[in-house]
CSV table of N, CA, C and O in Angstrom, one decimal:
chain,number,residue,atom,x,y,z
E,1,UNK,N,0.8,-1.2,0.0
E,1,UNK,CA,0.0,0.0,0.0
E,1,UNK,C,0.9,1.2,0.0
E,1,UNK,O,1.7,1.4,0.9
E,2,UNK,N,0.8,2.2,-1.2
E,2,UNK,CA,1.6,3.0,-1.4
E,2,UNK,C,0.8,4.4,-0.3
E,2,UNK,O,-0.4,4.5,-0.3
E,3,UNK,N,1.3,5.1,0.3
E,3,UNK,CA,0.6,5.9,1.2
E,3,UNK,C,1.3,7.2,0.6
E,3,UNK,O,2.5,6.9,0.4
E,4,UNK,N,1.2,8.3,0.4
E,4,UNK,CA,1.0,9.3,-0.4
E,4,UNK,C,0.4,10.6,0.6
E,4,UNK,O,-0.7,10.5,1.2
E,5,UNK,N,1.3,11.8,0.6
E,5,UNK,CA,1.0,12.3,1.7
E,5,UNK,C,1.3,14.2,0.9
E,5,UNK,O,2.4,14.7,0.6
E,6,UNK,N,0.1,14.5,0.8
E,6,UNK,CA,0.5,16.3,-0.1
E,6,UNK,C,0.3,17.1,1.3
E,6,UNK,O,0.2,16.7,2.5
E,7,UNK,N,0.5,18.3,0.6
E,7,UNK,CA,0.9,19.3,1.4
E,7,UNK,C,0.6,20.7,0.5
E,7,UNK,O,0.6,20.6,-0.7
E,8,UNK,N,0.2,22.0,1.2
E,8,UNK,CA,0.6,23.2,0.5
E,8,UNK,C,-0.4,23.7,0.1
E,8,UNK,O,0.0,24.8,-0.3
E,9,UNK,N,-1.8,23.5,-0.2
E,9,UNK,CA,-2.8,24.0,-0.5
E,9,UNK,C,-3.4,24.8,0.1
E,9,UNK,O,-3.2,24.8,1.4
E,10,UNK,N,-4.4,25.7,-0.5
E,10,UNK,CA,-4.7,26.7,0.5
E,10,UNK,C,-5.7,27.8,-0.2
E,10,UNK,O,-6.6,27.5,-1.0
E,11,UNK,N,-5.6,29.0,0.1
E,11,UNK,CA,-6.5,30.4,-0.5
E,11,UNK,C,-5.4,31.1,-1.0
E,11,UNK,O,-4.3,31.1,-0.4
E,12,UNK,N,-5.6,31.7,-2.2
E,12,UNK,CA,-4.8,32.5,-2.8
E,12,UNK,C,-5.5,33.6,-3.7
E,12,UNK,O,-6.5,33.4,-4.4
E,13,UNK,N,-4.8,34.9,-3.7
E,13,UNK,CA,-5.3,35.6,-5.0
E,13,UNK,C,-5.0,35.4,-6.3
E,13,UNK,O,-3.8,35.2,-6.8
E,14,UNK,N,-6.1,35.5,-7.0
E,14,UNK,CA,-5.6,35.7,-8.2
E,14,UNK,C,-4.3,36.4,-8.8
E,14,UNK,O,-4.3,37.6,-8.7
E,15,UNK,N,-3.3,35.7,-9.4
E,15,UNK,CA,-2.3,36.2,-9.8
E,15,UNK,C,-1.0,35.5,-8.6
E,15,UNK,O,0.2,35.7,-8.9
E,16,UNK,N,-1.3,34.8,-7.6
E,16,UNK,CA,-0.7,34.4,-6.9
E,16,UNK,C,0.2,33.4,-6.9
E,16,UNK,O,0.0,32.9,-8.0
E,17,UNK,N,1.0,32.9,-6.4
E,17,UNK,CA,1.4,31.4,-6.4
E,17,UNK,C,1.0,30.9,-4.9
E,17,UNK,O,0.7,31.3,-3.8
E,18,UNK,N,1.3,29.2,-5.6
E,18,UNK,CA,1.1,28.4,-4.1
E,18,UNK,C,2.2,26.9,-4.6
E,18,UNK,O,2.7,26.7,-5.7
E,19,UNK,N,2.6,26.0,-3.2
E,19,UNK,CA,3.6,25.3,-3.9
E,19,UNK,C,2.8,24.1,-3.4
E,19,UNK,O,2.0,24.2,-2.5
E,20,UNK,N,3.1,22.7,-4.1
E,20,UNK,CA,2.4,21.9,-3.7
E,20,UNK,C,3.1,21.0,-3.5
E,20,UNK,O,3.9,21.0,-4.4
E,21,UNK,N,3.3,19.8,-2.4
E,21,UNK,CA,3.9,19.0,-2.0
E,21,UNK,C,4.1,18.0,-1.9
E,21,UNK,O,4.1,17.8,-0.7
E,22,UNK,N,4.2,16.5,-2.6
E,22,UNK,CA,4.0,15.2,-2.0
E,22,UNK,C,4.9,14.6,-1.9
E,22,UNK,O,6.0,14.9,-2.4
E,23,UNK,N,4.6,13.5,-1.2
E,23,UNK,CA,5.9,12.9,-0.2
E,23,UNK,C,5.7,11.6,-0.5
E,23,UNK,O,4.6,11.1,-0.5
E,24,UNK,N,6.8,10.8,-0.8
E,24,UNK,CA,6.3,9.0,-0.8
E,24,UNK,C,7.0,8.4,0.2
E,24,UNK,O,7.9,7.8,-0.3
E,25,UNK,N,7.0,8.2,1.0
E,25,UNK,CA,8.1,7.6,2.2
E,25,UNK,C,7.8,5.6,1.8
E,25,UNK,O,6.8,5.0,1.5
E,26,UNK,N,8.6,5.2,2.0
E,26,UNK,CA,8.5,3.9,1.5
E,26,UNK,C,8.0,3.2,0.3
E,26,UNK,O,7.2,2.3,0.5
E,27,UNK,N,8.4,3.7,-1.0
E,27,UNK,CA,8.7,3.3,-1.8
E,27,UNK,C,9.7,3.7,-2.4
E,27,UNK,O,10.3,4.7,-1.9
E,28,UNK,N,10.2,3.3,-3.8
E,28,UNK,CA,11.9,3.3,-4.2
E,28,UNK,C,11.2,4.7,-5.4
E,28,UNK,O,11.0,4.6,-6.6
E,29,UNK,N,11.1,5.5,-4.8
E,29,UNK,CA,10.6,6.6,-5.6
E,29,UNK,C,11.3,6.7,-7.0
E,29,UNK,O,10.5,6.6,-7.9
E,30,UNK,N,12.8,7.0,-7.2
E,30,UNK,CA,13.3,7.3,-8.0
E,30,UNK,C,12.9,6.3,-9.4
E,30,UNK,O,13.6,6.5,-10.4
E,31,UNK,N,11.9,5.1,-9.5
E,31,UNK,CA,11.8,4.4,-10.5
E,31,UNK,C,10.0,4.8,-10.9
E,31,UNK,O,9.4,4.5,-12.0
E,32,UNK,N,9.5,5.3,-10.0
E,32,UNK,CA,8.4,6.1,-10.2
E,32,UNK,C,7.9,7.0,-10.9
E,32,UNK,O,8.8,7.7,-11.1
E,33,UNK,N,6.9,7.4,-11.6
E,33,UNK,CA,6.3,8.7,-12.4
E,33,UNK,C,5.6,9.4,-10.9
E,33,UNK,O,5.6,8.6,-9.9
E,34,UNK,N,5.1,10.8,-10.7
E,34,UNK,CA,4.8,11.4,-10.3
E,34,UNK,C,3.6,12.3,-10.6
E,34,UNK,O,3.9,13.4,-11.1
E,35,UNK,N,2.5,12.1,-10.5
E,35,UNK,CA,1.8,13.5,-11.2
E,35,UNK,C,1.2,14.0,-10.6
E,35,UNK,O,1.2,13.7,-9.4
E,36,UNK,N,0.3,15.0,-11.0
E,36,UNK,CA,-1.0,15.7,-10.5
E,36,UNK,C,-2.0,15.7,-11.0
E,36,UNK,O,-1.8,15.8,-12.2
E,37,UNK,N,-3.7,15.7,-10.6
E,37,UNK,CA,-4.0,16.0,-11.4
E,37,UNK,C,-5.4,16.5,-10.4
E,37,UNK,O,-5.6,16.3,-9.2
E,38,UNK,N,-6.1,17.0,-11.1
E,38,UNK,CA,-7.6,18.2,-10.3
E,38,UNK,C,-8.6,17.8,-10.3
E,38,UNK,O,-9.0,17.5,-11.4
E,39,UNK,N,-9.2,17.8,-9.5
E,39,UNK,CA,-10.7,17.9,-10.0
E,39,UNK,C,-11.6,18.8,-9.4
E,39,UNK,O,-11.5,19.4,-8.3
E,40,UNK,N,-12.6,18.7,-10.1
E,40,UNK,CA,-14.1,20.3,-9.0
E,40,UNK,C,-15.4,19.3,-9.3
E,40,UNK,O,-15.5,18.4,-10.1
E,41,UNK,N,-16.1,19.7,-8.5
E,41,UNK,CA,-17.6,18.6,-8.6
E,41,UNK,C,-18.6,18.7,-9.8
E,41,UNK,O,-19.2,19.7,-10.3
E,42,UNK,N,-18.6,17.3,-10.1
E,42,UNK,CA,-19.2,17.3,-11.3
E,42,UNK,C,-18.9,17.6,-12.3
E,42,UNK,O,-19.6,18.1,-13.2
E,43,UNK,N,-17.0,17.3,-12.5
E,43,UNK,CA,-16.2,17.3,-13.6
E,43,UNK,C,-15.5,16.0,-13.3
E,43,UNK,O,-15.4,15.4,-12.2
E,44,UNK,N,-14.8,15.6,-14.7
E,44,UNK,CA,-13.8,14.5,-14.4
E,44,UNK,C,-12.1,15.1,-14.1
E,44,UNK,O,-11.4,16.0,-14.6
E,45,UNK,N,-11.8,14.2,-13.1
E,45,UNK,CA,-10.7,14.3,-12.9
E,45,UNK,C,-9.3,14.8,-14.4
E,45,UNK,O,-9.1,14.1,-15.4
E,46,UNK,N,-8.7,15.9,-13.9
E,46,UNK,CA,-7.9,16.3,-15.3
E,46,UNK,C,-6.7,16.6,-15.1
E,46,UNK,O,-6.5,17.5,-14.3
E,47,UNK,N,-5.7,16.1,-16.0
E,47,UNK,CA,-4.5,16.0,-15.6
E,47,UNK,C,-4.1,17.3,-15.6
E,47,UNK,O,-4.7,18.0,-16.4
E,48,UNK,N,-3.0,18.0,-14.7
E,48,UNK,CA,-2.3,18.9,-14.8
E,48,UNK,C,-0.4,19.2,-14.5
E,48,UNK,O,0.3,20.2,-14.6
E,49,UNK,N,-0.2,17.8,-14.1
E,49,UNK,CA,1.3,17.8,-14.7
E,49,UNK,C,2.0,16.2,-14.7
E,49,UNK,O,1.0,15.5,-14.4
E,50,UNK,N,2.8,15.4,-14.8
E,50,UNK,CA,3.3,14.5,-14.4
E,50,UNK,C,5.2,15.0,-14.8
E,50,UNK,O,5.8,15.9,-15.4
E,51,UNK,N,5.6,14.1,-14.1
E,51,UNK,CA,6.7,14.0,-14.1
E,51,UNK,C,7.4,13.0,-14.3
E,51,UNK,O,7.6,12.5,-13.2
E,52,UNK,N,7.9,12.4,-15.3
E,52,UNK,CA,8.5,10.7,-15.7
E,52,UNK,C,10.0,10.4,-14.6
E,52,UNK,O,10.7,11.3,-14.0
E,53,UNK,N,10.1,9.1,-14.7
E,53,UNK,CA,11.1,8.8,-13.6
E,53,UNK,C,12.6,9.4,-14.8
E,53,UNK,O,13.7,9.5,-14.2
E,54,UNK,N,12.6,9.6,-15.5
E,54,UNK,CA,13.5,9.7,-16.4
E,54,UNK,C,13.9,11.3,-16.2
E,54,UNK,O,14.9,11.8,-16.6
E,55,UNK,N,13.1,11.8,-15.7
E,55,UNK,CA,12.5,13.7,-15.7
E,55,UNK,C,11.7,14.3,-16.5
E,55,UNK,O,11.4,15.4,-16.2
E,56,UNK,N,11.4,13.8,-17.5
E,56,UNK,CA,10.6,14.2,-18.5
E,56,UNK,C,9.4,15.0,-17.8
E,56,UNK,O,9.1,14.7,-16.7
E,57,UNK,N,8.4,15.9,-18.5
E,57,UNK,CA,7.2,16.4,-18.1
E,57,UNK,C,6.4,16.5,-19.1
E,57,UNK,O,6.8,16.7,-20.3
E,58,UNK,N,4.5,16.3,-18.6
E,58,UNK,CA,4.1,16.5,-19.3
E,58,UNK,C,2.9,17.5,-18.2
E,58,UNK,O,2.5,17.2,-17.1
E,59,UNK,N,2.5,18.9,-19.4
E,59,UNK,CA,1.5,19.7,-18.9
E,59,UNK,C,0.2,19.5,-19.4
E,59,UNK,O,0.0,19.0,-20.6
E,60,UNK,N,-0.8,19.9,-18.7
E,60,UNK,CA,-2.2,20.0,-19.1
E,60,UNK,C,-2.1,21.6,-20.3
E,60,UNK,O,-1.3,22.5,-20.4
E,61,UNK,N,-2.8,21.4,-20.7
E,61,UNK,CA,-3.1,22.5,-21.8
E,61,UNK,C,-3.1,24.0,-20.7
E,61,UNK,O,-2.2,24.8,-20.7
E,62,UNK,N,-4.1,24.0,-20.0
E,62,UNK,CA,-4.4,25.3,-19.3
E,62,UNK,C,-3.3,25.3,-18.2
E,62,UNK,O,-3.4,26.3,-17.5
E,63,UNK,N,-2.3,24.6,-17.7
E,63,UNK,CA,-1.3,25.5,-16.6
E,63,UNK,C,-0.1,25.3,-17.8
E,63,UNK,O,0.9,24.8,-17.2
E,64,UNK,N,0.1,25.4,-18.6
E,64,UNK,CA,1.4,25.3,-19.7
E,64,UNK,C,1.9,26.9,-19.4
E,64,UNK,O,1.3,28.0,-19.5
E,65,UNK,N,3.1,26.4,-18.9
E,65,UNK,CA,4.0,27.9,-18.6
E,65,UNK,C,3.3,28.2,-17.7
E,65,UNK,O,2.8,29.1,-18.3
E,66,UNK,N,2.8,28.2,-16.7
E,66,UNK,CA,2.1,28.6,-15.5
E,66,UNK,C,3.0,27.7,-14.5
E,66,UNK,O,3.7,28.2,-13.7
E,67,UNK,N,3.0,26.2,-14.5
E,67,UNK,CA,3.3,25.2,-13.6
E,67,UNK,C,4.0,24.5,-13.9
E,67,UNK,O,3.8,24.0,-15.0
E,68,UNK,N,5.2,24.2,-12.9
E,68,UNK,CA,6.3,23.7,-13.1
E,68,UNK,C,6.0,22.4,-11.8
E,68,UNK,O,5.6,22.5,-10.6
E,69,UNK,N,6.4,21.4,-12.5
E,69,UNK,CA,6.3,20.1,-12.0
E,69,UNK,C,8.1,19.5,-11.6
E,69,UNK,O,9.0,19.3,-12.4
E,70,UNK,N,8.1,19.3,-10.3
E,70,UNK,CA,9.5,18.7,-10.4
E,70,UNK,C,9.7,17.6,-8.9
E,70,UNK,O,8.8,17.3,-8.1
E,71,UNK,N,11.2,17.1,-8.7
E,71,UNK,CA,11.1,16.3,-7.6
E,71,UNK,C,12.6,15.7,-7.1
E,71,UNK,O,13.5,15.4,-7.7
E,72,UNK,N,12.4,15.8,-6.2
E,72,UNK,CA,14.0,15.8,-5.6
E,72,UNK,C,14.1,14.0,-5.5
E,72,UNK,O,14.1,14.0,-4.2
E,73,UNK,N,14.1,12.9,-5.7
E,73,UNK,CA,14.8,11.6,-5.5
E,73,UNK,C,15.2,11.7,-4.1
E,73,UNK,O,14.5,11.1,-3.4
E,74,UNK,N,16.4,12.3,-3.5
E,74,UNK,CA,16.8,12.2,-2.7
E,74,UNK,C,15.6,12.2,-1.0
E,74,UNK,O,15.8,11.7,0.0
E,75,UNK,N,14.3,13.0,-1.3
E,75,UNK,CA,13.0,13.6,-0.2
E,75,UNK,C,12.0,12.5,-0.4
E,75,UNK,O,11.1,12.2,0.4
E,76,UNK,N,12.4,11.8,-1.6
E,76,UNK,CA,11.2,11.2,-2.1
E,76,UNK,C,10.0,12.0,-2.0
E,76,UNK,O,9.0,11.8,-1.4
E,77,UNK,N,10.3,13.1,-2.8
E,77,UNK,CA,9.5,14.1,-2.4
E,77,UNK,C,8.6,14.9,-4.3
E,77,UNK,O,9.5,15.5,-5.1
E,78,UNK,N,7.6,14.9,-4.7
E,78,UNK,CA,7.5,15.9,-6.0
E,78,UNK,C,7.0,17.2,-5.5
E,78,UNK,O,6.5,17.3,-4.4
E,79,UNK,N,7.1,18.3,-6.4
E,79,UNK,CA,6.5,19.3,-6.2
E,79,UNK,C,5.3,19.9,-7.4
E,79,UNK,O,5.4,19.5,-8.6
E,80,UNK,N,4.1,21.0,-7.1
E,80,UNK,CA,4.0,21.7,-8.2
E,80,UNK,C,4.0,23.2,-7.7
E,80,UNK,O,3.4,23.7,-6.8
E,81,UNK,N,4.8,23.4,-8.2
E,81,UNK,CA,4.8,25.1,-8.1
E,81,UNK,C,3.8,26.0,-9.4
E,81,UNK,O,3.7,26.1,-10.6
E,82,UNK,N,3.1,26.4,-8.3
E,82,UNK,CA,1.5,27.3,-9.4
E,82,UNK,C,2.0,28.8,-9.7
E,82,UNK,O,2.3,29.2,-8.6
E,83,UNK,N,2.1,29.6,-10.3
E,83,UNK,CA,2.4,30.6,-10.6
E,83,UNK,C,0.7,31.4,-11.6
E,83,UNK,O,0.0,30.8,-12.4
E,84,UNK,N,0.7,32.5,-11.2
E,84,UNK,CA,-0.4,33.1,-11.7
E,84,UNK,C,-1.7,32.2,-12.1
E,84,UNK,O,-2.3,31.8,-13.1
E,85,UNK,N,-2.0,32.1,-10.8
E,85,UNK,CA,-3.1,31.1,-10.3
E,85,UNK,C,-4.0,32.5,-10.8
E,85,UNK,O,-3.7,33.7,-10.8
E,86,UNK,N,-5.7,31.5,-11.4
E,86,UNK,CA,-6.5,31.8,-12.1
E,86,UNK,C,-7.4,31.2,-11.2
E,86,UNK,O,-7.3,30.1,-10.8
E,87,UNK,N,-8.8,32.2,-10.6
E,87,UNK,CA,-10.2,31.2,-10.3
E,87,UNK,C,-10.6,30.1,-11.0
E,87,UNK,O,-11.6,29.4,-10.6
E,88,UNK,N,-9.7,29.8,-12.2
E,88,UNK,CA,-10.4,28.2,-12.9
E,88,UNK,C,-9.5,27.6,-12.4
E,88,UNK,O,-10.0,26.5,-12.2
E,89,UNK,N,-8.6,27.6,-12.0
E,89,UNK,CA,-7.9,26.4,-11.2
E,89,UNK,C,-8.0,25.7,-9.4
E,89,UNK,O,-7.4,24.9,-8.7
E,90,UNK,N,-9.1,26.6,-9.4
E,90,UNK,CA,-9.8,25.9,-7.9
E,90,UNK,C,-10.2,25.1,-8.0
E,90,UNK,O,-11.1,24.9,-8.8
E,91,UNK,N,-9.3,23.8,-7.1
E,91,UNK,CA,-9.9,22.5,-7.6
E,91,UNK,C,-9.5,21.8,-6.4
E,91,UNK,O,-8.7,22.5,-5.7
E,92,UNK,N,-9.8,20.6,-5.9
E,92,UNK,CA,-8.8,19.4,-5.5
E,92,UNK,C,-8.0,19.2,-6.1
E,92,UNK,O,-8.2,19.0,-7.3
E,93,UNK,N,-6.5,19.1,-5.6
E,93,UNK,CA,-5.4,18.4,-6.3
E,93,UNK,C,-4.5,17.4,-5.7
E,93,UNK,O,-3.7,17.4,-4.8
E,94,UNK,N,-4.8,16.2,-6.7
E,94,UNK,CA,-4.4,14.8,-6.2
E,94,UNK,C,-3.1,14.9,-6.9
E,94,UNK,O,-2.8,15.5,-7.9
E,95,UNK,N,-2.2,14.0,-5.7
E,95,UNK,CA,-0.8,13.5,-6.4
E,95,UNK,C,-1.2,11.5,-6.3
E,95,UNK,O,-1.8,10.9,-5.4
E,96,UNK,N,-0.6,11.1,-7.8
E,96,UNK,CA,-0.4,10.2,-7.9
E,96,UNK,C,0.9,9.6,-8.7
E,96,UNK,O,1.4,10.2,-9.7
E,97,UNK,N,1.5,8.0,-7.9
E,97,UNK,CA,2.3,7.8,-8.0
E,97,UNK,C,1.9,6.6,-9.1
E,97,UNK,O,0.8,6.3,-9.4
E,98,UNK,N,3.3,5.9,-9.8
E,98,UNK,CA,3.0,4.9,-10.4
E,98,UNK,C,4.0,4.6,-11.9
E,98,UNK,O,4.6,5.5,-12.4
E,99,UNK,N,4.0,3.7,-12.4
E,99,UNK,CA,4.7,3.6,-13.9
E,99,UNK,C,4.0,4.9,-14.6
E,99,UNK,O,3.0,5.5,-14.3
E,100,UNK,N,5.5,5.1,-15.9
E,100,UNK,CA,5.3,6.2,-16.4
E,100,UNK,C,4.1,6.1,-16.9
E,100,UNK,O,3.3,7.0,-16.6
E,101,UNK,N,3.8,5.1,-17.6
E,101,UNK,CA,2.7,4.5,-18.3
E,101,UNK,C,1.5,5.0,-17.7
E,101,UNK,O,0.8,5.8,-18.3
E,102,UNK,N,1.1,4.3,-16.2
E,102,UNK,CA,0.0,4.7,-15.4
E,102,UNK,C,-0.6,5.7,-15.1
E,102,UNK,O,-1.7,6.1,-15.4
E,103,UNK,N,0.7,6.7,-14.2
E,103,UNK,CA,0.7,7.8,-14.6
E,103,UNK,C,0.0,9.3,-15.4
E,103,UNK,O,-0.6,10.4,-15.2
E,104,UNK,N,0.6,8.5,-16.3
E,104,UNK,CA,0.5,9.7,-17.3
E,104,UNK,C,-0.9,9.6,-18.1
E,104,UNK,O,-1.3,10.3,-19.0
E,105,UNK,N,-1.5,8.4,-17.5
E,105,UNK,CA,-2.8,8.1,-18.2
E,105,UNK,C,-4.4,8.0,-17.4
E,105,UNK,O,-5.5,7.6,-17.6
E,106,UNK,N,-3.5,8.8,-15.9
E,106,UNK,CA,-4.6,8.7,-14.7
E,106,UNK,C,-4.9,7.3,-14.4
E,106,UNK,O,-5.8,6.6,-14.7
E,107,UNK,N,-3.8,7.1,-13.8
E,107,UNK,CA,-3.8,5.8,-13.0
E,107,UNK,C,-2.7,5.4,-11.7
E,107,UNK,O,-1.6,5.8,-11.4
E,108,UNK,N,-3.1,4.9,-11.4
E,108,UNK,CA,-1.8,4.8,-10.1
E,108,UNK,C,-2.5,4.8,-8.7
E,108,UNK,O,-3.7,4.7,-8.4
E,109,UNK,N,-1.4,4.9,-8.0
E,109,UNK,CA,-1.8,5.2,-6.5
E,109,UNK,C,-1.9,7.0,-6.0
E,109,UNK,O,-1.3,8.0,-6.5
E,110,UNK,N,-2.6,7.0,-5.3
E,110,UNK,CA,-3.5,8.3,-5.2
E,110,UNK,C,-3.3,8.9,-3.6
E,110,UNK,O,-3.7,8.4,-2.6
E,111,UNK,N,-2.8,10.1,-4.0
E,111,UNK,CA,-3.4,10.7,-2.2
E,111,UNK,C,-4.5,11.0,-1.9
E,111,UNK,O,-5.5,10.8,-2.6
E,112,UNK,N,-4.6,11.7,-0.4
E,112,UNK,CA,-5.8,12.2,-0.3
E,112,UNK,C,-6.2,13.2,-1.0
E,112,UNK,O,-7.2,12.8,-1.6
E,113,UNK,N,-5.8,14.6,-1.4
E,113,UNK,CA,-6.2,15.7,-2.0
E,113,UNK,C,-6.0,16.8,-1.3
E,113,UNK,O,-6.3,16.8,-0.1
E,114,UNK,N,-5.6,17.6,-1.8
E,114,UNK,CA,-5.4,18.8,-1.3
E,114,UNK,C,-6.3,20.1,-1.7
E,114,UNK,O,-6.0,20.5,-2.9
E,115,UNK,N,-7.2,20.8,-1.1
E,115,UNK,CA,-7.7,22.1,-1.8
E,115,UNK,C,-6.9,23.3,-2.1
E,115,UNK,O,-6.1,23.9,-1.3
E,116,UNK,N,-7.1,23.6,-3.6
E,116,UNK,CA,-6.8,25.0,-3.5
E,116,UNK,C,-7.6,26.1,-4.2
E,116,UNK,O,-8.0,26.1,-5.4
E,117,UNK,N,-7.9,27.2,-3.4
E,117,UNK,CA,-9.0,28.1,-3.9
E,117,UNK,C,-8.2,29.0,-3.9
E,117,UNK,O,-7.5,29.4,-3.0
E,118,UNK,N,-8.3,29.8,-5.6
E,118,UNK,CA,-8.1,31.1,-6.1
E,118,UNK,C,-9.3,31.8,-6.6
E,118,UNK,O,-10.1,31.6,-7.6
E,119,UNK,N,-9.2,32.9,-5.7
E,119,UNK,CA,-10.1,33.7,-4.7
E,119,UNK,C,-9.5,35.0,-4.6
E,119,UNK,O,-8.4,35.2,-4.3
E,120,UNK,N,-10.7,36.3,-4.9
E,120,UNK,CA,-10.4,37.7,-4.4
E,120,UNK,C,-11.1,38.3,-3.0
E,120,UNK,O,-10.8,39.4,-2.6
């Protein structure tokens, strides 16, 4: 049982940043994909970054150049750093772990979720 643990969510203004945090403690992270992805009620869940065990990234259409996806191996740790947060990006944001494969195709193992509301 992969246990998955974010961090960093919160209220922000528009135009703001916020940084987002997950943590994998016991698993061999560095052979892992990494991602994120959002959701709001009564939408489907939608990707908004992954990170391949190789480093590679992939963005959602709407945070491209806004959000930077990365992850230290050594913390077993990923991050998303949000920059010019928009009221459309209030959402739940899940980190999930798993093959690049899984991943990158909304699948894997899943945290709880973190809120974040962009808000005046």
């Amino acid at each position: 049982q992969v246990h998955l643990v974010e961090s960093g969510g919160g209220l922000v203004q528009p135009g703001g940043s916020l940084r987002l945090s997950c943590a994998a403690p016991g698993i061999i992270f560095s052979i892992n994909a990494m991602g994120w992805y959002r959701q709001t009620a009564g939408k489907e869940r939608e990707l908004v970054a992954v990170i391949r065990s190789d480093g590679g990234t992939i963005y959602g259409d709407s945070v491209q150049g806004r959000f930077t996806i990365s992850r230290d191996n050594d913390k077993n740790t990923a991050y998303l750093d949000m920059n010019r947060l928009r009221p459309e990006d209030t959402a739940v944001y899940y980190c999930c772990t798993g093959s690049n494969y899984h991943v990158s195709n909304g699948f894997g193992s899943w945290g709880q979720g973190t809120q974040v509301t962009v808000s005046s």
